[in-house]
Amino acid sequence: DIVGCMINGVIAGVGGGTIRDLMFGAPVYWTYLKEHMYICIAGSLAAFFLWPQALRAGMHDTHLALLWADAVSLASSAVVGAHIGHIRTGDAIFASLAGLVTALFGGIICDVLCLDRPRVLYAERSMYAAPALLGILLYVVLIRTALPQSVVICASFVISMVTRVLAWTYRLRMPHWTKASRRFGGDLVLFR
């Protein structure tokens, strides 16, 4: 229903950043940057009313426009979260954690509330968390150089986004264990 759609949209949009801010004991960003909440609500309402028409027109949840929007969202959230973590702590580990939480936890919470397996835990599908982490790691390395901050942020964003695009285009996956059999356990799958 429409309320459930708005709840999911808001949680997906601001959930990760909310957890990040609470983790640092900082004011939750959307309480003073209210535009973020308004955008989540407007986007949720638009999705609720326009999705049936999009389905009738042949669009589906793996449509290229949605995949690109997801890649841009993932990359920007990861890099912004890492940047905020770096500003608040100056520590690469905490900046990385802040980036991952910001990029992934809103979606994880939505998946759990909808009784779905969180997307970031699907080893069988294309990489999702790894592209975010790659952009974050590039950020925490480059931010310590003499490069301008804008170059560091843009380069990290592009690497994260392009890696996600390559992951869905070529079905790139991280190494993972297959489900364990009763007799021998699972097999490590490096590439397939």
Coordinates of C-alpha atoms in Angstrom, one line a residue:
D1 CA 0.0 0.0 0.0
I2 CA 1.0 3.6 -0.2
V3 CA 2.1 3.9 3.4
G4 CA 4.3 0.8 3.1
C5 CA 5.8 2.2 -0.1
M6 CA 6.6 5.5 1.7
I7 CA 8.1 3.7 4.7
N8 CA 10.3 1.6 2.4
G9 CA 11.3 4.6 0.3
V10 CA 12.3 6.7 3.3
I11 CA 14.2 3.9 5.0
A12 CA 16.0 3.0 1.8
G13 CA 16.8 6.7 1.2
V14 CA 17.9 7.9 4.7
G15 CA 18.4 4.6 6.7
G16 CA 22.1 4.2 6.1
G17 CA 22.9 7.8 6.8
T18 CA 20.8 7.7 9.9
I19 CA 22.6 4.7 11.3
R20 CA 26.0 6.4 10.4
D21 CA 25.1 9.5 12.3
L22 CA 23.8 7.6 15.3
M23 CA 27.0 5.5 15.2
F24 CA 29.1 8.8 15.5
G25 CA 26.8 10.3 18.1
A26 CA 26.0 13.2 15.6
P27 CA 22.7 14.8 14.9
V28 CA 20.8 12.8 12.3
Y29 CA 21.3 14.7 9.0
W30 CA 17.8 14.7 7.7
T31 CA 16.5 16.5 10.8
Y32 CA 18.3 19.6 9.7
L33 CA 18.6 18.9 5.9
K34 CA 14.9 18.2 5.5
E35 CA 15.1 18.1 1.7
H36 CA 16.4 14.6 2.0
M37 CA 13.2 13.4 3.7
Y38 CA 11.0 15.4 1.2
I39 CA 12.9 13.8 -1.8
C40 CA 12.4 10.3 -0.3
I41 CA 8.7 10.9 0.2
A42 CA 8.2 12.4 -3.2
G43 CA 10.1 9.6 -4.9
S44 CA 8.1 7.0 -3.0
L45 CA 4.8 8.5 -4.0
A46 CA 6.0 8.8 -7.6
A47 CA 7.0 5.1 -7.6
F48 CA 3.7 4.1 -6.0
F49 CA 1.6 5.8 -8.7
L50 CA 3.8 5.4 -11.7
W51 CA 5.1 1.9 -11.3
P52 CA 1.9 0.2 -12.6
Q53 CA 2.1 2.3 -15.8
A54 CA 5.8 1.5 -16.1
L55 CA 5.1 -2.3 -15.8
R56 CA 2.3 -2.0 -18.5
A57 CA 4.9 -0.2 -20.7
G58 CA 7.3 -3.2 -20.4
M59 CA 9.6 -1.8 -17.7
H60 CA 10.8 -4.2 -15.0
D61 CA 13.0 -4.0 -11.9
T62 CA 16.1 -4.8 -14.0
H63 CA 15.5 -2.1 -16.5
L64 CA 18.7 -0.3 -17.5
A65 CA 17.4 3.1 -16.1
L66 CA 16.8 1.5 -12.7
L67 CA 20.2 -0.2 -12.7
W68 CA 21.9 3.1 -13.5
A69 CA 20.0 4.9 -10.8
D70 CA 21.0 2.2 -8.4
A71 CA 24.6 2.4 -9.4
V72 CA 24.7 6.2 -9.0
S73 CA 22.9 6.0 -5.6
L74 CA 25.3 3.2 -4.3
A75 CA 28.4 5.1 -5.4
S76 CA 27.3 8.5 -4.1
S77 CA 26.2 7.1 -0.8
A78 CA 29.4 5.2 -0.3
V79 CA 31.7 8.1 -1.1
V80 CA 29.6 10.7 0.8
G81 CA 29.5 8.3 3.8
A82 CA 33.2 7.8 3.7
H83 CA 33.8 11.5 3.4
I84 CA 31.6 12.2 6.4
G85 CA 33.4 9.5 8.4
H86 CA 36.8 11.0 7.5
I87 CA 35.7 14.5 8.5
R88 CA 34.3 13.2 11.8
T89 CA 37.2 10.9 12.7
G90 CA 40.2 11.3 10.4
D91 CA 40.5 7.5 10.6
A92 CA 40.5 5.3 7.4
I93 CA 38.8 2.4 9.1
F94 CA 36.0 4.5 10.5
A95 CA 35.6 6.4 7.2
S96 CA 35.3 3.0 5.4
L97 CA 32.8 1.8 7.9
A98 CA 30.8 5.0 7.6
G99 CA 30.8 4.6 3.8
L100 CA 29.6 1.0 3.9
V101 CA 26.9 1.7 6.5
T102 CA 25.6 4.7 4.5
A103 CA 25.6 2.9 1.2
L104 CA 24.2 -0.5 2.3
F105 CA 22.2 -0.4 5.5
G106 CA 19.1 1.4 4.3
G107 CA 18.6 -1.3 1.7
I108 CA 19.4 -4.1 4.2
I109 CA 16.7 -2.7 6.6
C110 CA 14.1 -2.5 3.8
D111 CA 14.9 -6.1 2.7
V112 CA 14.5 -7.4 6.3
L113 CA 11.3 -5.5 6.8
C114 CA 9.9 -6.9 3.6
L115 CA 11.0 -10.4 4.7
D116 CA 13.5 -10.6 1.7
R117 CA 17.1 -11.8 1.9
P118 CA 19.3 -8.7 2.0
R119 CA 20.6 -8.0 -1.5
V120 CA 24.2 -7.5 -0.3
L121 CA 24.1 -11.2 0.9
Y122 CA 23.4 -12.7 -2.5
A123 CA 26.7 -14.3 -3.5
E124 CA 25.0 -15.8 -6.5
R125 CA 24.2 -12.4 -8.0
S126 CA 26.4 -9.6 -9.3
M127 CA 28.6 -7.8 -6.8
Y128 CA 26.9 -5.1 -4.9
A129 CA 28.8 -4.2 -1.7
A130 CA 32.2 -4.7 -3.3
P131 CA 31.9 -1.8 -5.8
A132 CA 30.9 0.4 -2.9
L133 CA 33.9 -0.8 -0.9
L134 CA 36.2 -0.2 -3.9
G135 CA 35.2 3.4 -4.1
I136 CA 35.5 3.8 -0.4
L137 CA 39.0 2.4 -0.3
L138 CA 40.1 4.6 -3.1
Y139 CA 38.7 7.6 -1.2
V140 CA 40.5 6.8 2.0
V141 CA 43.8 6.3 0.1
L142 CA 43.5 9.4 -2.1
I143 CA 42.2 11.7 0.6
R144 CA 45.7 11.5 2.2
T145 CA 47.4 12.7 -0.9
A146 CA 47.9 16.3 -2.3
L147 CA 45.0 15.8 -4.7
P148 CA 42.1 18.3 -4.4
Q149 CA 39.2 17.0 -2.4
S150 CA 36.9 17.3 -5.4
V151 CA 39.2 15.1 -7.5
V152 CA 39.3 12.4 -4.7
I153 CA 35.5 12.4 -4.4
C154 CA 34.8 12.3 -8.1
A155 CA 37.4 9.6 -8.8
S156 CA 36.1 7.4 -6.0
F157 CA 32.5 7.9 -7.2
V158 CA 33.4 7.0 -10.7
I159 CA 35.3 3.9 -9.8
S160 CA 32.5 2.7 -7.5
M161 CA 29.8 3.4 -10.1
V162 CA 31.7 1.9 -13.0
T163 CA 32.5 -1.2 -11.0
R164 CA 28.8 -1.7 -10.2
V165 CA 27.9 -1.2 -13.9
L166 CA 30.5 -3.8 -14.9
A167 CA 29.3 -6.2 -12.2
W168 CA 25.7 -6.2 -13.5
T169 CA 26.8 -6.1 -17.2
Y170 CA 29.2 -9.1 -16.9
R171 CA 27.6 -10.8 -13.9
L172 CA 30.8 -10.3 -11.9
R173 CA 30.6 -12.0 -8.5
M174 CA 32.9 -12.2 -5.4
P175 CA 34.4 -15.6 -4.5
H176 CA 32.0 -17.5 -2.4
W177 CA 31.2 -20.9 -0.9
T178 CA 28.5 -23.0 -2.3
K179 CA 25.9 -24.3 0.0
A180 CA 27.3 -27.1 2.2
S181 CA 26.4 -30.6 1.4
R182 CA 25.9 -32.9 4.4
R183 CA 28.9 -35.1 3.6
F184 CA 31.7 -32.7 2.5
G185 CA 30.7 -29.1 3.1
G186 CA 30.6 -26.5 0.4
D187 CA 33.0 -25.7 -2.4
L188 CA 34.8 -22.5 -2.8
V189 CA 33.7 -20.8 -6.1
L190 CA 36.3 -18.3 -7.3
F191 CA 34.9 -17.6 -10.7
R192 CA 31.9 -18.9 -12.6

